[in-house]
Amino acid sequence: MLVLIVSPTSKNTQLPKQNDEKINEYQRMSYNVKLANVEISDILRKISFLLELDNDIDNNKTNLNFKNRAYIKAADQIDNLPLSITSLYEERGINGLLQIPSIGKAISSKIEEYIKTGKIEYYEILKSKYPIKVDDFVGLEGIGPKTLRVIIDKLPVRSLSDLEKAAREGKLNGISGISKKKEERILKRIELHNIGKKRHLLGDIYPLVKQIEKYLTNLENVSIVTAVGSFRRMRETIGDIDFLVVSDNPDKVINSFVNMPEVKEILSKGDTKAFIKLNNGLDSDLLVVPKESYGAALQYFTGSKEHGIALRRLAQSNALRLNEWGLFDNKSNQKISGESEEQLYNKLGLEWIPPELRENRGEIEIAKKGSKEWQEKMKGLLKYGDIKGDLQVHSNSTDGKMSIEEMAYFARTNFDLDYIAITDHTKSLRIARGLDEQQLLDQAHKIQEFNDSIKSGTFFVDLNKHDEEKQVNRKTSNNEKKRIKGDRNLGDFRILSSAEVNILSDGSLDIPNNILDKLDIVGAAIHTNFSQPIDVQTNRLIKAAQNPSVDIVFHPTGRIINKRDGYPVDIPKLMTIAKETNTILEIDSHYNRLDLRDEYIRMAIQNDVKLVVDSDAHHPLHYAFLEFGIGQARRGWAGRNDILNTLPVSELLKKLK
C-alpha cells in the first residue's frame, strides 16, 4: 500500500498545514522514493505469505507464527516510514535499519541484501519450494496461504488464472474445507481482483497525479495544468490518468512529459498529444490545448461519458455543436464558447455543474439556469474543509500507530480539526487487541484528563519522537528529550470518548450498554461473519441501530474496493430503521473503503438519514483521507446540513440519541 500524501487542490481543501516537519517530509518525498519503500515492504509481505504457505518450514508452530508476524510488522513500519529506507541505509548502514521499530537483526540483514543486490536469497529459497506466481495470491481477499496450500497440493494451480479455471470447472468444491459456496466466493474475489488490476484506487494514485501536476506546472510557458477524467470527478477507482495543459510551447511540454522518470514506455507522441505507460502500469494521456479552448476541453475530458453525451444532445436540440474545441453555432459555424467551463454551461442554459456530480444522474435536468432548486443545492453542497471533527480515530491502545494525545495534537495543528473521537476496537476483535469494559472506562478517564489539560493550557505531547532524525535514533541523549508545549496550545479542541464496538453474529454488541452509556459517542461495526445471508446481515445492522447506546454505524456495507463487495445488506430497509432510530450512518473515507457508496449516500439524503464523514485514521497522516470522503459525499449530493460533523462539537452532541 502506498502511503497517501495529499497536496492541496483548492483553498478550501482539508489538508496538512506547512508547519510540521514530519508531515512535510512525506509531501517532499518523490513518488519514486515512496515506491522504493513499498517494494521492500511488499517483498517482506511475500516472505510472510510463503512462510505460512510452507507451514512445515518450522516444526514449532509458535515460532512460525512469530516469524510470520515479524515480517508483517516490519512491512507495516516501512510503509509508514517518513523517509527513504534506502537513504537511511546509505547514511547509517545496518545500524540505521535496526533503529526502525519492529526490525531486528534478521530482517535488517535481508533489507540490506535487497538494497545491495535487488533481491533476498531467503525469499528466493522459499519461492523455489512452491513455483507459483506469488504476486497473484498475496493480498487476494478470502484466499489465504492455508487455503492455497490445500488447493495446490491437490490441483496443478500455479497462478490466478489457474485458480480461476479450476473454480469455474467446479474442481475446488470437494477439496477439504471448500464448499460450493466458498468456491463461488473465490470466483467473485478473483473477479474483483482482476478489476483492481485495471482500475487503481483513487488514494493509491493521488500522490503520483499531484506530483506530475506539480512537475508540469513548473515548466516554462505553462499556464494551466489539470488532471481530468475520473480523477477530477473523485471516482473511487481510476482507469488511467489524463492531463490537460495550456501552453504556448506544446513541443516542450510533450517532450518533458514523455521523459519523466515515472515513464516506463512511450506509446505515442505527437505535436500536442502524448500517450505513455507509467512504472505502476497505468496509462496516462496528455493534451496541450490553446487557452481559448481550455474550458471546452476541460468539460469534454472530465466526463463522465454519459454526462458528455447528454450535454451534446442538449446542444444539438438548440442547433449547436459541442466538442472538445468549443461550442459552435451549426448554421454559421461560429464559436460561441470554449475558454471557460462556466461560460460553456451557461451558453447551454445551465448553471455550472461540479465535476463530482457529472454522472448523468439528473444533474443536467435540475441545473437549468436560474433554477432555485439547483442554486439551493449548490449553496449547501459540502465543501472541502467543511468537516470540523473526525468521529473514527484509532490509537495505539488497539491497532492505531500513535497515542491518543499524538492523534489529538496532529488533528488540531496539521488538519485544523476541532474534535476527534477515539474509537478503538472492543474485546471480541482480538486481532486488533480490542479493549474490554474496564479498559474502555480507563481510556475514557484518561481522555477526560487530556481534555482538562487542554482547557487549562497544560496539555503537552512529546514531539521529540516526531523528529525524523530522533525517531530512528534511539540513542538521543536524555538532555535532548524535552516535553514541548508553549505554541502547542490546542485551544478549545476536544477529544471524545468512544469505541468501535463489534456487532456480533446475532446483532448484539460485545460491550454492555451500561459501559457504553458512559462514553461520549458510540460507533458500531461488523468485522466478522461476512458470509451470512442478506436477511441475517441486515437484521444484525438493524438490531445495532435499534440499540439506544449506538449513535453511528461505521462502514455500513463492509466493502473493500477491488477486494470484496462487502456483506449483503438491504440498504433501503437499513435506511428506514436509521431514520426511525436517529442512527447516523458513516461515510468511511479510507480510500480502500469509501463506504457508503455514492448512490447510497444520495439515498440516505433522500430519506433524511444523517451522515458523518470520518477518516478511519490509524495514523495522523490518515486524516488526509477526509478529502476522499468529502469527494464521495459530494458525489452523493451531500450538503453541509446532511453531514453532522460539520457542526461544532456542542451542537453535534445534541443531535445524538
XYZ file of C-alpha atoms in Angstrom:
657
model
C 0.000 0.000 0.000
C 1.308 3.429 -0.883
C 1.449 5.991 1.873
C -1.050 8.678 0.942
C 0.252 12.181 0.585
C -2.333 14.732 -0.412
C -1.324 18.020 -1.955
C -3.732 20.958 -1.770
C -6.235 21.136 -4.618
C -8.074 24.275 -3.575
C -8.003 26.933 -0.920
C -10.747 25.085 0.974
C -9.090 21.671 0.916
C -8.686 19.988 4.303
C -5.031 19.052 4.180
C -1.803 19.237 6.197
C -0.505 22.682 7.056
C 3.079 23.561 6.302
C 4.204 23.714 9.937
C 5.231 20.178 10.737
C 8.429 18.599 9.509
C 7.206 15.033 9.608
C 4.106 15.644 7.538
C 6.079 17.852 5.154
C 8.708 15.173 4.673
C 6.000 12.896 3.318
C 4.958 15.685 0.958
C 8.526 16.371 -0.146
C 9.358 12.750 -0.858
C 9.074 11.833 -4.512
C 6.693 9.128 -5.626
C 9.668 7.004 -6.657
C 11.175 7.192 -3.158
C 7.906 6.017 -1.630
C 7.722 3.302 -4.265
C 11.180 2.043 -3.229
C 9.933 1.667 0.353
C 6.859 -0.156 -0.908
C 8.991 -2.562 -2.960
C 10.803 -3.627 0.196
C 7.654 -3.856 2.315
C 5.988 -5.903 -0.438
C 8.760 -8.477 -0.519
C 8.585 -8.801 3.284
C 4.854 -9.483 2.980
C 5.586 -12.125 0.355
C 8.043 -13.798 2.718
C 5.354 -13.833 5.408
C 2.885 -15.334 2.929
C 5.309 -18.066 1.862
C 6.219 -18.849 5.460
C 2.578 -19.520 6.204
C 2.161 -21.436 2.959
C 5.191 -23.553 3.783
C 3.896 -24.475 7.211
C 6.438 -27.265 7.527
C 9.429 -24.935 7.388
C 9.421 -24.854 11.181
C 8.158 -27.770 13.214
C 7.475 -25.300 16.004
C 4.141 -23.649 15.124
C 4.623 -20.921 17.727
C 7.964 -19.988 16.195
C 6.395 -19.955 12.729
C 3.622 -17.616 13.859
C 6.187 -15.330 15.486
C 8.304 -15.168 12.325
C 5.248 -14.627 10.155
C 4.018 -11.713 12.287
C 7.522 -10.231 12.474
C 7.674 -9.770 8.710
C 4.206 -8.208 8.636
C 5.102 -5.772 11.438
C 8.329 -4.829 9.671
C 6.450 -4.229 6.412
C 3.935 -2.020 8.233
C 6.735 0.061 9.746
C 8.384 0.576 6.362
C 5.058 1.599 4.801
C 4.756 4.338 7.439
C 8.429 5.362 7.426
C 8.688 9.138 6.825
C 11.899 8.878 4.787
C 13.548 6.669 2.207
C 14.749 3.425 3.757
C 17.476 3.301 1.105
C 18.717 6.764 2.100
C 18.606 5.737 5.750
C 20.806 2.734 4.988
C 23.220 4.777 2.884
C 23.641 7.293 5.710
C 23.783 4.953 8.717
C 24.253 1.431 7.433
C 22.581 -1.544 9.035
C 22.538 0.239 12.409
C 20.155 2.755 10.893
C 17.815 -0.063 9.862
C 17.961 -1.516 13.367
C 16.613 1.730 14.787
C 13.298 1.229 12.951
C 10.748 -0.282 15.365
C 9.931 -3.991 14.777
C 13.055 -4.547 12.652
C 15.694 -6.787 14.201
C 18.959 -8.285 13.003
C 17.468 -10.987 10.772
C 15.113 -8.710 8.868
C 17.547 -5.781 8.703
C 20.152 -8.028 7.076
C 17.600 -9.065 4.454
C 16.715 -5.427 3.767
C 20.431 -4.665 3.419
C 20.759 -7.546 0.971
C 17.868 -6.223 -1.114
C 19.285 -2.694 -1.197
C 22.682 -4.026 -2.321
C 21.609 -6.738 -4.763
C 17.959 -6.139 -5.622
C 16.897 -9.496 -4.214
C 16.682 -11.520 -0.990
C 18.093 -15.040 -1.134
C 15.796 -16.267 1.653
C 12.798 -15.193 -0.425
C 14.210 -16.964 -3.491
C 14.592 -20.194 -1.476
C 11.004 -20.002 -0.247
C 9.776 -19.316 -3.787
C 11.675 -22.292 -5.184
C 9.725 -24.668 -2.941
C 6.462 -23.502 -4.495
C 6.731 -22.488 -8.159
C 3.657 -20.277 -8.017
C 3.134 -16.667 -9.074
C 3.330 -15.220 -5.576
C 2.212 -11.776 -6.746
C -1.064 -13.320 -7.915
C -2.007 -14.521 -4.454
C -0.574 -12.114 -1.867
C -3.363 -9.789 -0.781
C -6.054 -11.801 -2.578
C -9.026 -11.400 -0.255
C -10.575 -14.643 1.020
C -7.798 -16.977 -0.134
C -5.056 -17.160 2.442
C -1.919 -19.312 2.443
C -3.596 -22.198 4.273
C -6.414 -22.467 1.725
C -3.972 -22.080 -1.156
C -1.733 -24.830 0.274
C -4.649 -27.262 0.301
C -5.505 -26.350 -3.299
C -2.007 -26.588 -4.775
C -1.442 -29.932 -3.039
C -4.472 -31.336 -4.907
C -4.519 -29.413 -8.201
C -1.959 -28.014 -10.678
C -2.734 -24.431 -9.648
C 0.248 -22.122 -10.078
C -1.335 -18.796 -10.999
C -4.503 -16.809 -10.513
C -5.725 -17.841 -13.951
C -5.187 -21.497 -12.976
C -7.222 -20.948 -9.827
C -9.991 -19.190 -11.740
C -10.136 -22.020 -14.298
C -10.320 -24.657 -11.556
C -13.102 -22.759 -9.786
C -15.132 -22.319 -12.981
C -14.812 -26.031 -13.677
C -16.008 -26.868 -10.155
C -12.762 -28.578 -9.210
C -12.319 -26.727 -5.907
C -15.613 -27.984 -4.495
C -14.904 -31.114 -2.511
C -11.342 -30.247 -1.586
C -11.039 -30.210 2.193
C -12.707 -27.107 3.612
C -14.014 -25.788 0.275
C -17.767 -25.949 -0.246
C -19.691 -24.960 -3.356
C -20.481 -21.596 -1.740
C -16.836 -20.979 -0.918
C -15.907 -21.855 -4.490
C -18.384 -19.219 -5.709
C -16.927 -16.670 -3.276
C -13.421 -17.431 -4.524
C -14.564 -16.765 -8.090
C -16.118 -13.474 -7.038
C -12.934 -12.411 -5.254
C -10.883 -13.243 -8.339
C -13.204 -11.124 -10.488
C -12.795 -8.172 -8.113
C -9.037 -8.700 -8.021
C -8.883 -8.613 -11.826
C -10.909 -5.393 -11.877
C -8.406 -3.942 -9.421
C -5.600 -4.584 -11.900
C -7.409 -2.431 -14.460
C -8.716 0.294 -12.155
C -6.498 1.660 -9.393
C -7.715 3.092 -6.105
C -8.014 6.873 -6.137
C -5.925 7.154 -2.963
C -3.139 4.978 -4.347
C -2.523 7.171 -7.383
C -3.349 10.548 -5.799
C 0.255 11.355 -4.785
C 1.568 10.435 -8.224
C -1.014 12.592 -10.009
C -0.240 15.563 -7.774
C 3.482 15.102 -8.324
C 3.078 15.068 -12.115
C 0.736 18.069 -11.946
C 3.360 19.985 -9.987
C 6.117 18.936 -12.371
C 4.145 20.120 -15.403
C 3.063 23.351 -13.701
C 6.703 24.279 -13.076
C 7.594 24.048 -16.777
C 8.172 27.319 -18.606
C 5.326 28.638 -20.755
C 2.740 26.508 -18.934
C -0.203 28.474 -17.532
C -2.703 25.753 -16.562
C -2.405 22.049 -15.681
C -5.419 19.958 -14.694
C -5.808 16.232 -14.096
C -9.138 15.356 -15.674
C -11.281 12.245 -16.188
C -12.318 10.035 -13.281
C -9.674 11.662 -11.113
C -11.266 15.097 -11.326
C -14.674 13.569 -10.635
C -13.232 11.892 -7.497
C -14.316 8.425 -8.570
C -13.190 5.726 -6.161
C -11.165 3.933 -8.862
C -9.194 5.288 -11.806
C -8.589 3.516 -15.115
C -5.970 5.916 -16.474
C -4.625 9.402 -15.788
C -5.390 12.250 -18.169
C -3.754 15.686 -18.086
C -4.894 18.852 -19.816
C -2.306 21.610 -20.278
C -2.498 25.171 -21.590
C 0.837 26.276 -23.046
C 2.221 28.267 -25.961
C 5.095 25.781 -26.246
C 3.411 22.370 -26.663
C 6.542 20.718 -28.062
C 8.482 21.370 -24.854
C 5.577 20.168 -22.700
C 5.239 16.929 -24.678
C 8.981 16.196 -24.541
C 9.109 16.912 -20.808
C 6.089 14.663 -20.203
C 7.410 11.614 -22.051
C 10.847 11.937 -20.410
C 9.631 11.947 -16.805
C 11.325 9.337 -14.551
C 7.880 7.843 -13.907
C 7.562 6.794 -17.571
C 8.014 3.129 -18.411
C 7.101 3.282 -22.110
C 6.151 5.922 -24.685
C 3.094 4.581 -26.503
C 2.609 7.526 -28.862
C 3.855 11.081 -29.253
C 2.512 13.911 -31.400
C 2.668 17.676 -31.665
C 0.071 18.324 -28.951
C -0.659 14.859 -27.557
C 1.278 12.086 -25.854
C 0.334 8.665 -24.531
C 2.590 6.851 -22.050
C 2.663 3.874 -19.717
C 3.819 4.662 -16.190
C 6.011 2.491 -13.994
C 2.977 1.420 -11.954
C 1.260 0.058 -15.074
C -1.221 2.900 -15.520
C -1.654 4.580 -18.887
C -1.501 8.364 -18.994
C -2.521 10.854 -21.692
C -1.559 14.494 -22.045
C -3.185 17.023 -24.345
C -1.956 20.586 -24.873
C -4.722 22.998 -25.879
C -4.899 26.735 -26.580
C -6.361 28.908 -23.851
C -9.458 29.723 -25.914
C -10.419 26.011 -25.965
C -9.442 25.101 -22.406
C -12.967 25.212 -20.932
C -14.461 23.022 -23.658
C -11.599 20.525 -23.421
C -11.853 20.533 -19.630
C -15.550 19.662 -19.789
C -15.056 17.072 -22.526
C -12.194 15.165 -20.899
C -13.559 15.380 -17.352
C -16.581 13.301 -18.377
C -18.411 11.262 -17.497
C -19.127 9.813 -20.921
C -22.854 9.750 -20.129
C -22.801 13.363 -18.925
C -20.988 14.451 -22.082
C -23.454 12.668 -24.356
C -26.359 14.355 -22.574
C -24.708 17.775 -22.986
C -24.087 17.210 -26.693
C -27.714 16.208 -27.170
C -28.774 19.365 -25.361
C -26.539 21.381 -27.682
C -27.994 19.670 -30.761
C -31.531 20.456 -29.620
C -30.524 24.135 -29.666
C -28.902 23.991 -33.124
C -25.442 23.968 -31.538
C -22.445 21.653 -31.783
C -20.302 20.770 -28.763
C -16.877 19.138 -28.857
C -13.510 19.399 -27.105
C -12.661 22.588 -29.016
C -15.729 24.594 -28.130
C -19.437 25.241 -28.562
C -20.340 26.209 -32.135
C -23.392 27.516 -33.958
C -24.449 24.922 -36.521
C -25.510 27.451 -39.168
C -22.678 29.958 -39.019
C -20.064 27.575 -37.604
C -19.144 30.467 -35.309
C -17.547 29.581 -31.980
C -19.837 30.672 -29.162
C -17.891 29.460 -26.134
C -14.848 27.445 -25.165
C -12.452 29.297 -22.885
C -14.208 28.534 -19.585
C -16.431 25.724 -18.343
C -18.740 28.155 -16.574
C -19.405 30.079 -19.766
C -19.925 26.886 -21.741
C -22.546 25.558 -19.318
C -24.235 28.974 -19.254
C -24.450 29.096 -23.057
C -26.216 25.732 -22.894
C -28.745 27.230 -20.496
C -27.245 25.545 -17.428
C -25.563 26.512 -14.200
C -22.007 25.222 -13.789
C -22.026 21.628 -12.509
C -19.279 20.471 -10.093
C -17.179 17.608 -11.543
C -18.188 15.133 -8.808
C -21.835 15.388 -9.905
C -21.273 14.777 -13.623
C -22.615 11.226 -13.915
C -25.898 11.939 -15.771
C -27.953 11.166 -12.676
C -30.355 14.064 -13.025
C -27.857 16.902 -12.605
C -28.476 18.345 -16.085
C -32.247 18.400 -15.652
C -32.001 20.211 -12.302
C -29.198 22.612 -13.282
C -31.303 24.732 -15.639
C -30.077 28.313 -15.469
C -31.897 30.219 -12.762
C -33.216 27.045 -11.103
C -33.842 27.812 -7.426
C -33.636 24.107 -6.568
C -30.155 23.879 -8.096
C -28.992 27.115 -6.508
C -30.081 25.872 -3.090
C -28.321 22.537 -3.591
C -25.109 24.190 -4.724
C -25.214 26.767 -1.953
C -25.385 23.999 0.625
C -23.159 21.426 -1.128
C -20.491 20.027 1.183
C -17.141 21.712 0.559
C -13.586 20.547 1.101
C -12.721 21.954 4.503
C -16.245 21.804 5.979
C -15.514 18.889 8.320
C -14.915 20.114 11.879
C -14.319 16.804 13.638
C -13.350 13.210 12.934
C -15.510 10.573 14.616
C -13.499 7.453 13.802
C -9.925 7.673 15.054
C -7.805 4.819 16.418
C -4.941 4.967 18.904
C -2.146 2.583 19.778
C -4.295 1.220 22.583
C -5.505 -1.161 19.866
C -4.410 -1.161 16.217
C -3.529 2.516 15.755
C 0.041 3.718 15.354
C 0.150 6.628 17.820
C -1.139 7.616 21.229
C -4.356 9.495 21.933
C -2.536 12.735 22.689
C -0.483 12.457 19.497
C -3.569 11.841 17.372
C -5.206 14.854 19.020
C -2.181 17.090 18.540
C -1.833 16.409 14.808
C -5.599 16.599 14.230
C -5.541 20.155 15.546
C -2.216 21.528 14.401
C -1.972 19.937 10.969
C -5.566 19.390 9.900
C -7.477 22.198 11.655
C -9.945 19.792 13.252
C -11.854 20.934 16.335
C -12.510 17.497 17.803
C -11.903 13.779 17.357
C -13.494 10.652 18.797
C -11.154 7.863 19.873
C -12.882 4.759 18.550
C -10.617 1.878 19.465
C -11.831 -1.646 18.836
C -13.515 -3.735 21.503
C -12.751 -7.054 23.114
C -14.132 -9.611 20.651
C -11.864 -8.292 17.884
C -8.775 -9.983 19.255
C -6.708 -9.439 16.131
C -6.836 -5.689 16.889
C -6.208 -6.188 20.641
C -9.726 -4.919 21.355
C -10.438 -3.256 24.705
C -12.591 -4.809 27.409
C -15.037 -2.967 29.666
C -12.517 -1.800 32.237
C -10.007 -0.733 29.609
C -12.685 1.373 27.901
C -13.562 3.080 31.167
C -9.890 3.674 31.929
C -9.414 5.166 28.476
C -12.454 7.431 28.934
C -10.973 8.664 32.217
C -7.639 9.305 30.513
C -9.403 11.250 27.749
C -11.132 13.407 30.347
C -7.748 14.201 31.882
C -6.447 15.214 28.451
C -9.470 17.466 27.905
C -8.909 19.072 31.307
C -5.273 19.729 30.423
C -6.306 21.262 27.082
C -8.683 23.631 28.872
C -6.057 24.633 31.403
C -3.343 25.073 28.770
C -1.144 22.361 30.292
C -1.658 19.757 27.555
C 1.605 18.525 26.069
C 2.836 15.876 23.694
C 6.394 14.650 23.347
C 7.235 15.950 19.883
C 10.749 14.593 20.228
C 9.573 11.287 18.784
C 8.217 13.086 15.718
C 11.579 14.497 14.763
C 12.772 12.362 11.829
C 16.366 12.222 12.974
C 15.480 11.211 16.508
C 12.632 8.890 15.547
C 15.102 6.433 14.073
C 17.890 7.140 16.554
C 17.140 5.711 19.962
C 20.474 6.933 21.304
C 19.241 10.504 21.679
C 20.577 11.884 24.943
C 18.222 12.461 27.853
C 19.066 16.163 27.743
C 17.521 16.383 24.276
C 14.300 14.635 25.292
C 12.133 17.550 26.286
C 8.430 17.970 26.723
C 7.445 20.751 24.371
C 4.396 22.937 24.873
C 4.105 26.720 24.537
C 2.786 27.081 20.987
C 1.289 23.602 21.305
C -1.845 25.036 22.931
C -4.822 23.267 21.354
C -7.315 25.990 22.237
C -10.852 24.634 22.542
C -10.023 21.266 20.953
C -11.908 18.314 22.419
C -11.324 14.571 22.482
C -14.482 12.459 22.687
C -14.500 9.112 24.449
C -15.878 6.473 22.131
C -15.416 2.972 20.738
C -15.858 0.989 17.550
C -17.962 -1.702 19.168
C -18.118 -5.061 17.443
C -21.539 -6.198 16.190
C -21.719 -9.929 16.881
C -23.334 -12.517 14.606
C -26.734 -12.148 16.306
C -26.674 -8.343 16.219
C -25.774 -7.898 19.871
C -22.713 -5.902 20.924
C -19.617 -7.194 22.677
C -19.743 -4.397 25.280
C -22.829 -3.895 27.516
C -24.877 -0.708 27.338
C -24.147 0.324 30.915
C -20.491 0.759 29.887
C -21.224 2.337 26.506
C -23.512 4.904 28.105
C -20.511 6.312 29.960
C -18.872 7.275 26.647
C -19.481 10.499 24.719
C -20.414 8.797 21.452
C -20.588 5.172 20.287
C -19.989 3.617 16.883
C -20.683 0.002 15.970
C -19.475 -2.105 13.063
C -19.436 -5.617 11.645
C -15.977 -7.186 11.449
C -16.775 -10.914 11.282
C -19.180 -13.431 9.698
C -19.394 -11.623 6.362
C -20.934 -14.561 4.502
C -24.266 -14.671 6.323
C -27.355 -14.256 4.081
C -28.827 -10.831 3.409
C -31.691 -11.104 5.890
C -29.328 -12.107 8.713
C -26.788 -9.382 7.911
C -29.487 -6.743 7.595
C -31.014 -7.770 10.920
C -27.577 -7.551 12.580
C -27.272 -3.930 11.484
C -30.891 -3.149 12.340
C -30.518 -4.594 15.833
C -27.396 -2.482 16.350
C -29.180 0.631 15.059
C -32.094 -0.038 17.403
C -29.712 -0.227 20.360
C -30.185 3.065 22.268
C -26.454 3.229 23.034
C -25.342 3.134 19.387
C -25.042 6.527 17.694
C -23.263 5.595 14.453
C -22.989 2.533 12.231
C -19.448 2.514 10.853
C -18.646 1.412 7.259
C -22.177 0.018 6.885
C -21.604 -2.415 3.992
C -18.118 -3.635 4.918
C -16.761 -3.453 1.399
C -13.076 -3.278 0.479
C -12.837 -1.781 -3.010
C -11.461 -4.192 -5.635
C -11.199 -6.926 -2.982
C -14.632 -7.676 -1.576
C -18.100 -6.364 -2.264
C -18.975 -6.365 1.402
C -21.701 -8.310 3.101
C -25.197 -8.325 1.586
C -27.422 -5.639 3.116
C -30.968 -4.487 2.395
C -29.946 -0.833 2.180
C -33.460 0.678 1.872
C -34.554 -1.253 4.967
C -31.474 -0.106 6.888
C -32.163 3.492 5.831
C -35.716 3.255 7.169
C -34.546 1.969 10.554
C -31.726 4.522 10.732
C -34.255 7.308 10.215
C -36.670 5.860 12.801
C -33.967 5.366 15.443
C -31.956 8.553 14.775
C -28.925 6.407 13.959
C -26.163 8.032 11.931
C -24.570 6.204 9.004
C -20.898 6.729 8.321
C -19.045 7.593 5.145
C -15.707 5.910 5.863
C -13.112 7.982 3.989
C -10.354 5.387 3.853
C -9.717 5.130 0.140
C -10.000 1.335 0.114
C -13.476 1.549 1.686
C -15.337 4.763 0.767
C -18.293 3.136 2.451
C -21.076 4.263 1.896
C -21.121 4.212 -1.896
C -22.128 7.464 -3.573
C -25.536 6.122 -4.655
C -26.275 5.047 -1.061
C -25.303 8.495 0.193
C -27.851 10.053 -2.121
C -30.444 7.517 -0.956
C -29.710 8.399 2.678
C -30.164 12.102 1.970
C -33.437 11.478 0.161
C -34.614 9.543 3.238
C -33.420 12.245 5.668
C -30.857 9.908 7.244
C -27.987 11.791 8.862
C -24.394 11.029 7.925
C -20.844 11.661 9.119
C -17.593 11.716 7.143
C -14.740 10.054 9.057
C -11.147 9.242 8.160
C -10.843 5.885 9.979
C -7.400 7.202 10.923
C -4.863 4.798 12.387
C -2.047 7.343 11.916
C -2.096 11.162 11.798
C -1.417 11.149 8.070
C -4.709 9.314 7.588
C -6.648 12.461 8.470
C -5.866 13.453 4.876
C -8.262 10.686 3.788
C -11.088 13.058 4.725
C -10.644 14.607 1.284
C -11.753 11.338 -0.316
C -14.747 11.026 1.989
C -15.795 14.583 1.174
C -15.430 13.821 -2.527
C -17.564 10.712 -2.074
C -20.176 12.715 -0.162
C -20.276 15.338 -2.914
C -20.749 12.569 -5.490
C -23.795 11.608 -3.415
C -25.020 15.238 -3.497
C -24.488 15.677 0.250
C -24.930 19.125 1.726
C -23.345 20.504 4.885
C -26.642 20.016 6.709
C -26.613 16.300 5.841
C -23.198 15.734 7.453
C -23.337 16.097 11.229
C -19.615 16.501 11.833
C -19.697 19.815 10.019
C -21.211 21.041 13.300
C -19.321 22.311 16.350
C -18.922 19.540 18.904
C -21.511 21.013 21.297
C -24.164 21.014 18.567
C -23.147 17.569 17.331
C -23.643 16.004 20.760
C -27.166 17.435 20.947
C -28.065 15.535 17.758
C -27.226 12.118 19.210
C -29.686 9.660 20.704
